[in-house]
mmCIF file of C-alpha atoms in Angstrom:
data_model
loop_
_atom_site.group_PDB
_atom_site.id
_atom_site.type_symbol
_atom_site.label_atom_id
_atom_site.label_comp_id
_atom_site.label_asym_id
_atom_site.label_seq_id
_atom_site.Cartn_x
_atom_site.Cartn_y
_atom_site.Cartn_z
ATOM 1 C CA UNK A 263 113.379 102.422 107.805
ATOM 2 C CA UNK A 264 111.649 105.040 109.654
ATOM 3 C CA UNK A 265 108.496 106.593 108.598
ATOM 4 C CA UNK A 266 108.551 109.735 106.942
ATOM 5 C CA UNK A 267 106.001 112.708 106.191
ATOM 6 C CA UNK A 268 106.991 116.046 104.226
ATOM 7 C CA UNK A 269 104.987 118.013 106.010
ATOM 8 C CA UNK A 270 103.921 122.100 106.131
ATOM 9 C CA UNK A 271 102.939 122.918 109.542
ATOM 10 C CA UNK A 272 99.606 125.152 108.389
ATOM 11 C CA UNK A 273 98.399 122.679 105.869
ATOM 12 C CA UNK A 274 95.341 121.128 106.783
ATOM 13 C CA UNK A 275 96.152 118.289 104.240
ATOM 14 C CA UNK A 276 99.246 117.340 106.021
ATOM 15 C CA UNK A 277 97.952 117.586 109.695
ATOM 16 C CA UNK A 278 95.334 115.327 109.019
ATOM 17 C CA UNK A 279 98.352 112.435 108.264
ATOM 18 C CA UNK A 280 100.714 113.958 110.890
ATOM 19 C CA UNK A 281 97.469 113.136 113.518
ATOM 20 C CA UNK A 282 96.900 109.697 112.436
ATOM 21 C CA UNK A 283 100.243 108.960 112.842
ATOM 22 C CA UNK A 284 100.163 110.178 116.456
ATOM 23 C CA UNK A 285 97.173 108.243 116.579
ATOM 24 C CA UNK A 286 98.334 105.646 115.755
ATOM 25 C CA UNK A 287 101.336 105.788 117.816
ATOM 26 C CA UNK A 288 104.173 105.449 115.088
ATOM 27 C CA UNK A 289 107.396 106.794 115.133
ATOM 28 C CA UNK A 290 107.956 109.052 112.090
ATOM 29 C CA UNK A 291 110.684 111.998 111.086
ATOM 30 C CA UNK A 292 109.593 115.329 109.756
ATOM 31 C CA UNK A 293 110.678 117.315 106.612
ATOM 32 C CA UNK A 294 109.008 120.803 106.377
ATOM 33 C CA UNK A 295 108.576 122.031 102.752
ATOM 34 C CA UNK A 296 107.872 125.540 103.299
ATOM 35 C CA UNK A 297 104.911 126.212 100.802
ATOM 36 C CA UNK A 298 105.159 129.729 101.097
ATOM 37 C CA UNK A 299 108.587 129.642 99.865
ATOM 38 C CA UNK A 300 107.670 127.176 96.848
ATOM 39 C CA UNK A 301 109.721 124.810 98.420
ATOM 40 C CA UNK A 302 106.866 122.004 97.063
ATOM 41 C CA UNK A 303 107.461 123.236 93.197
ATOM 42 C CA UNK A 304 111.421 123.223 93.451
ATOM 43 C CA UNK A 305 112.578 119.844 91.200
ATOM 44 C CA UNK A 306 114.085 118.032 94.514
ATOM 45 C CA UNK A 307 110.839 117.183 95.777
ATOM 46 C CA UNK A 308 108.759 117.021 92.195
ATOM 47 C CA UNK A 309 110.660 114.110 91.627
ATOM 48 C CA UNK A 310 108.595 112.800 94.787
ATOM 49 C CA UNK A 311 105.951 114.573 94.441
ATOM 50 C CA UNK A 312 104.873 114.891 90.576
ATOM 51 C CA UNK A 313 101.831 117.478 91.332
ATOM 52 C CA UNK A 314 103.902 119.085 93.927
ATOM 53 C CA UNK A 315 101.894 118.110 96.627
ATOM 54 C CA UNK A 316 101.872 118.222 100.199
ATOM 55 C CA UNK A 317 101.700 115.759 102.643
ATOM 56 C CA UNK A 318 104.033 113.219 100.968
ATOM 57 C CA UNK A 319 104.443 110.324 102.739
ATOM 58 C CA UNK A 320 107.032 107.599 102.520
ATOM 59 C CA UNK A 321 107.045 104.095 103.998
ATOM 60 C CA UNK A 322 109.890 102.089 102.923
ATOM 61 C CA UNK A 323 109.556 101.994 98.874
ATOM 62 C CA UNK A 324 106.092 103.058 99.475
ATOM 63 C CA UNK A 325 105.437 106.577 98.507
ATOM 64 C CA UNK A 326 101.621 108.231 99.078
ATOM 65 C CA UNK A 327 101.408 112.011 97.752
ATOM 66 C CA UNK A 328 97.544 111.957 98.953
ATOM 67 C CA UNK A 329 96.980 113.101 102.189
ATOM 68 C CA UNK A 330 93.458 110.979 102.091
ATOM 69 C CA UNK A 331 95.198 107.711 100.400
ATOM 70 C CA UNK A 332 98.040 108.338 103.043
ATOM 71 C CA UNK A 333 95.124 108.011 105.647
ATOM 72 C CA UNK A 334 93.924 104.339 104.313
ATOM 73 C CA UNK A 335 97.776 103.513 103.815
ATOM 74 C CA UNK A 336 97.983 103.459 107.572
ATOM 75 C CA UNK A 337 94.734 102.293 108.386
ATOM 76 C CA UNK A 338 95.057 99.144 106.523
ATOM 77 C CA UNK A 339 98.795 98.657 107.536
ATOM 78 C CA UNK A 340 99.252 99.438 110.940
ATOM 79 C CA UNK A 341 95.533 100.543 112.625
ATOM 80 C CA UNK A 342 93.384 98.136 111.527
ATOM 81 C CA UNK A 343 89.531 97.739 110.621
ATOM 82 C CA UNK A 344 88.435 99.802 113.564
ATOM 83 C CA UNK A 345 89.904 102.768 111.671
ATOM 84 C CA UNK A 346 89.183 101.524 108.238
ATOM 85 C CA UNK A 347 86.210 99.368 107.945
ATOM 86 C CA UNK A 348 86.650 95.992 106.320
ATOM 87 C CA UNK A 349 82.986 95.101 105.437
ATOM 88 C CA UNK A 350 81.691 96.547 102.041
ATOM 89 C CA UNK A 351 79.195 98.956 103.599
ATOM 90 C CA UNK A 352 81.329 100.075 106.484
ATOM 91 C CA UNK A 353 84.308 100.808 103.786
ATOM 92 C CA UNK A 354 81.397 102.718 101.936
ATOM 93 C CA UNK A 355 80.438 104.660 104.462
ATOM 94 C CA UNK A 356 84.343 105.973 105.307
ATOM 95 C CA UNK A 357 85.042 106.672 101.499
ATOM 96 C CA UNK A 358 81.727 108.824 101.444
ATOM 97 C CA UNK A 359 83.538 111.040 104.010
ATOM 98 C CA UNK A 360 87.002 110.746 102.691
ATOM 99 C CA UNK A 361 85.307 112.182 98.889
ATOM 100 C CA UNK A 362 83.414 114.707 101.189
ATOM 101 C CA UNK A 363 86.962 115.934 102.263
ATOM 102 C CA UNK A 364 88.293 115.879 98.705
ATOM 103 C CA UNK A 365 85.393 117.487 97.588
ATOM 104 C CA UNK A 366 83.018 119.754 99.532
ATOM 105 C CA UNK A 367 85.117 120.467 102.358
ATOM 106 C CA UNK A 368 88.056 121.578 99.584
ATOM 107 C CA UNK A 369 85.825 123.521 97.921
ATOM 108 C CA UNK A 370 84.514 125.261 100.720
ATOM 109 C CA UNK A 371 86.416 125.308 103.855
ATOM 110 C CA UNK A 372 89.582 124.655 102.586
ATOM 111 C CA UNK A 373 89.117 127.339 99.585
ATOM 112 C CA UNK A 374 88.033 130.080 101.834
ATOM 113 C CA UNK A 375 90.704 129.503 104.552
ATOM 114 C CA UNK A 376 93.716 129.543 101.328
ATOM 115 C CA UNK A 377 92.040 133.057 100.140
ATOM 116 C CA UNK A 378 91.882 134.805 103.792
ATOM 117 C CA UNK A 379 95.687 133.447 104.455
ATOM 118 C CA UNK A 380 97.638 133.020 101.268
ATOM 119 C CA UNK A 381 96.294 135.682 98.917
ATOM 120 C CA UNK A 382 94.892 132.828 96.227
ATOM 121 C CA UNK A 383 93.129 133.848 93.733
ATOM 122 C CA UNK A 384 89.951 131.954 94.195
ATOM 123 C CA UNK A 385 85.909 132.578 94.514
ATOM 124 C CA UNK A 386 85.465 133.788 97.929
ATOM 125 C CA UNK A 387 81.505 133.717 97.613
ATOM 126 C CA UNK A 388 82.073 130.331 95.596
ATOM 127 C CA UNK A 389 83.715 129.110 98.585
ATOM 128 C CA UNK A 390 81.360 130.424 100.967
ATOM 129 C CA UNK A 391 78.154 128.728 99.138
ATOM 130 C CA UNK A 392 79.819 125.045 99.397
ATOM 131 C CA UNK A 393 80.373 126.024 102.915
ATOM 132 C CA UNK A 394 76.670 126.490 103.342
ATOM 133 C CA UNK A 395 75.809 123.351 101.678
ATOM 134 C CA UNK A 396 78.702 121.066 103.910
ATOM 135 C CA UNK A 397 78.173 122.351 107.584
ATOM 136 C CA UNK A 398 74.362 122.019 108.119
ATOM 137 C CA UNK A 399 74.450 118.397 106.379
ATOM 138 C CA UNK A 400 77.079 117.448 108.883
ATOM 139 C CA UNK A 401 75.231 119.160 111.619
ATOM 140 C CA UNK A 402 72.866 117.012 110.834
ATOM 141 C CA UNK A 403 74.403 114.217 110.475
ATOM 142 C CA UNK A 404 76.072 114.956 113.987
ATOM 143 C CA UNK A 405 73.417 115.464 115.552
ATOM 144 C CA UNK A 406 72.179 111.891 115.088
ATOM 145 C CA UNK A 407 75.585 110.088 116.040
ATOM 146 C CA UNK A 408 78.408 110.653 117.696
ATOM 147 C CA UNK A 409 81.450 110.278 114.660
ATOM 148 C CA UNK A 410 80.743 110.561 111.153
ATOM 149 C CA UNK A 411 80.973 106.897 109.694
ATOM 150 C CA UNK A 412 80.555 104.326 112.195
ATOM 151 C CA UNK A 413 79.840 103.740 116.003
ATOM 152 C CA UNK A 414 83.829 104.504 116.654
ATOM 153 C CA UNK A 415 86.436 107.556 115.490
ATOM 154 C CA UNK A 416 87.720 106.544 111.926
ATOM 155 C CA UNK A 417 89.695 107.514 109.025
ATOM 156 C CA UNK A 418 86.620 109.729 108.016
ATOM 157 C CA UNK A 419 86.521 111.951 111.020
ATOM 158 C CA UNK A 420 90.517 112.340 111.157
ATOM 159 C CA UNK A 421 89.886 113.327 107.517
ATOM 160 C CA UNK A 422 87.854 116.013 108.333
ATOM 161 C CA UNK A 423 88.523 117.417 111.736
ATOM 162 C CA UNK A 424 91.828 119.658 110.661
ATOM 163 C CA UNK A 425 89.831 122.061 108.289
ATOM 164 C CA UNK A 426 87.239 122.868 110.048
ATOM 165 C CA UNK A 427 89.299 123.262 113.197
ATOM 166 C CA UNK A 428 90.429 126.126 111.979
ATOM 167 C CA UNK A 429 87.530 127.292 109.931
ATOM 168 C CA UNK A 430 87.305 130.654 111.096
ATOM 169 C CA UNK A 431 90.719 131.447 109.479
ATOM 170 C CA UNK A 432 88.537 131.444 106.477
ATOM 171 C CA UNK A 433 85.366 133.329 107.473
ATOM 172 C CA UNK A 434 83.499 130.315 108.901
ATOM 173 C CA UNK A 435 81.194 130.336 111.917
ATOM 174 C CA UNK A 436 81.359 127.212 113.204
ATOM 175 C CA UNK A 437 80.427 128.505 116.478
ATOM 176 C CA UNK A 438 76.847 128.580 115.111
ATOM 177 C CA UNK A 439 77.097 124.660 114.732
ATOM 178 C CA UNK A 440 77.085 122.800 118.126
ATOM 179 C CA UNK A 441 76.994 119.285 116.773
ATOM 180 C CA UNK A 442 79.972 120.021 114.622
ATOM 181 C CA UNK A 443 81.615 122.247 117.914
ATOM 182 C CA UNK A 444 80.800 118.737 119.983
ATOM 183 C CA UNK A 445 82.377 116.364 117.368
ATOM 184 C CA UNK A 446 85.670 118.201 117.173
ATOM 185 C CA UNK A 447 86.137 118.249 120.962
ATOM 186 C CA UNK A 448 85.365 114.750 120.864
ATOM 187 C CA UNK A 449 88.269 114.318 118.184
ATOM 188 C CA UNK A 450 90.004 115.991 120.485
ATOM 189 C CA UNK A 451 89.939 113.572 123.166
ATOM 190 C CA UNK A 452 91.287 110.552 121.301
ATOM 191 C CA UNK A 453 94.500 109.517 122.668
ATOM 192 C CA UNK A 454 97.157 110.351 120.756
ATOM 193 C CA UNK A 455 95.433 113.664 119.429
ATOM 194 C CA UNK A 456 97.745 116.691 118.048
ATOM 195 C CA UNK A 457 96.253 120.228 117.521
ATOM 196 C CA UNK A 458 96.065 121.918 114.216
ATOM 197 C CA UNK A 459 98.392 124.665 113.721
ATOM 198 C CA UNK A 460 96.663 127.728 113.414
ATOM 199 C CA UNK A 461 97.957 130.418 111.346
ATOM 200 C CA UNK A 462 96.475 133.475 113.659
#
């Protein structure tokens, strides 16, 4: 059975599976749930996708409707423990950055980028002060190594990259950043790399 994803091109949530799948060099078919339509709330795909979530993917009888737990899905089945570490403190060290993506980088990034573009009714300046408190911790942590969890691209930085790809859709000068600038064109390079879709 093939692969599948259920996928929204402009979601940041479902690039970040639809590039480690292309990373990882697997065969997949795409079904676009047009989110601006409320395709992801009509009762079709709730039965899928309970929260009405997008990514969903599906492997077989295996069905993931978090874009992060899709991520170590395919790291531990198909990409192995370069991409997710296997020791205890190199696991640690991914799932700090996978959190970060579920948590600051939603609240910040993610929030301000889903105001500018979609109209939701959220915090703008909310959104902007988690911003301030994410980007100069990763700048710093950038500007020590070269990828966010280990010696080698994993999970965490494919968790990461899409959103603040396309930052400035939100408000976000990322330009003013050139660790952060340095790691994305790095993530960029991988083999197997797809670009974000950009919504302007």
């Amino acid at each position: 059975m093939t692969i599948k994803l259920y996928d929204f091109p402009v979601s940041g949530h479902a690039h970040r599976v639809r590039l480690f799948l292309s990373l990882l060099k697997l065969d997949f078919e795409t079904v676009i749930v047009n989110m601006r339509e409320n395709e992801h709330k009509a009762p079709g795909y709730l039965k899928l996708s309970p929260l009405g979530q997008v990514p969903t993917l599906v492997d077989d009888d295996v069905v993931i409707t978090d874009s992060c737990a899709a991520l170590v899905y395919l790291a531990m089945k198909y990409g192995g423990k370069n991409w997710y570490p296997e020791d205890p403190a190199g696991a640690a060290h991914v799932q700090r950055w996978l959190s970060t993506a579920s948590g600051e980088l939603y609240r910040g990034p993610v929030i301000a980028r889903a105001i500018e573009l979609f109209g939701r009714d959220f915090d703008h300046d909310a959104a902007m002060q988690w911003s301030d408190r994410l980007l100069p911790w990763m700048e710093d942590v950038l500007g020590e190594r070269t990828w966010l969890a280990a010696d080698h691209a994993t999970i965490a930085d494919v968790a990461m990259y899409s959103y603040l790809r396309v930052a400035d859709e939100g408000g976000l000068r990322i330009e003013d950043y050139p660790a952060i600038l340095r790691w994305l064109a790095d993530v960029e390079q991988l083999d197997g790399f797809i670009p974000m879709t950009r919504s302007r």
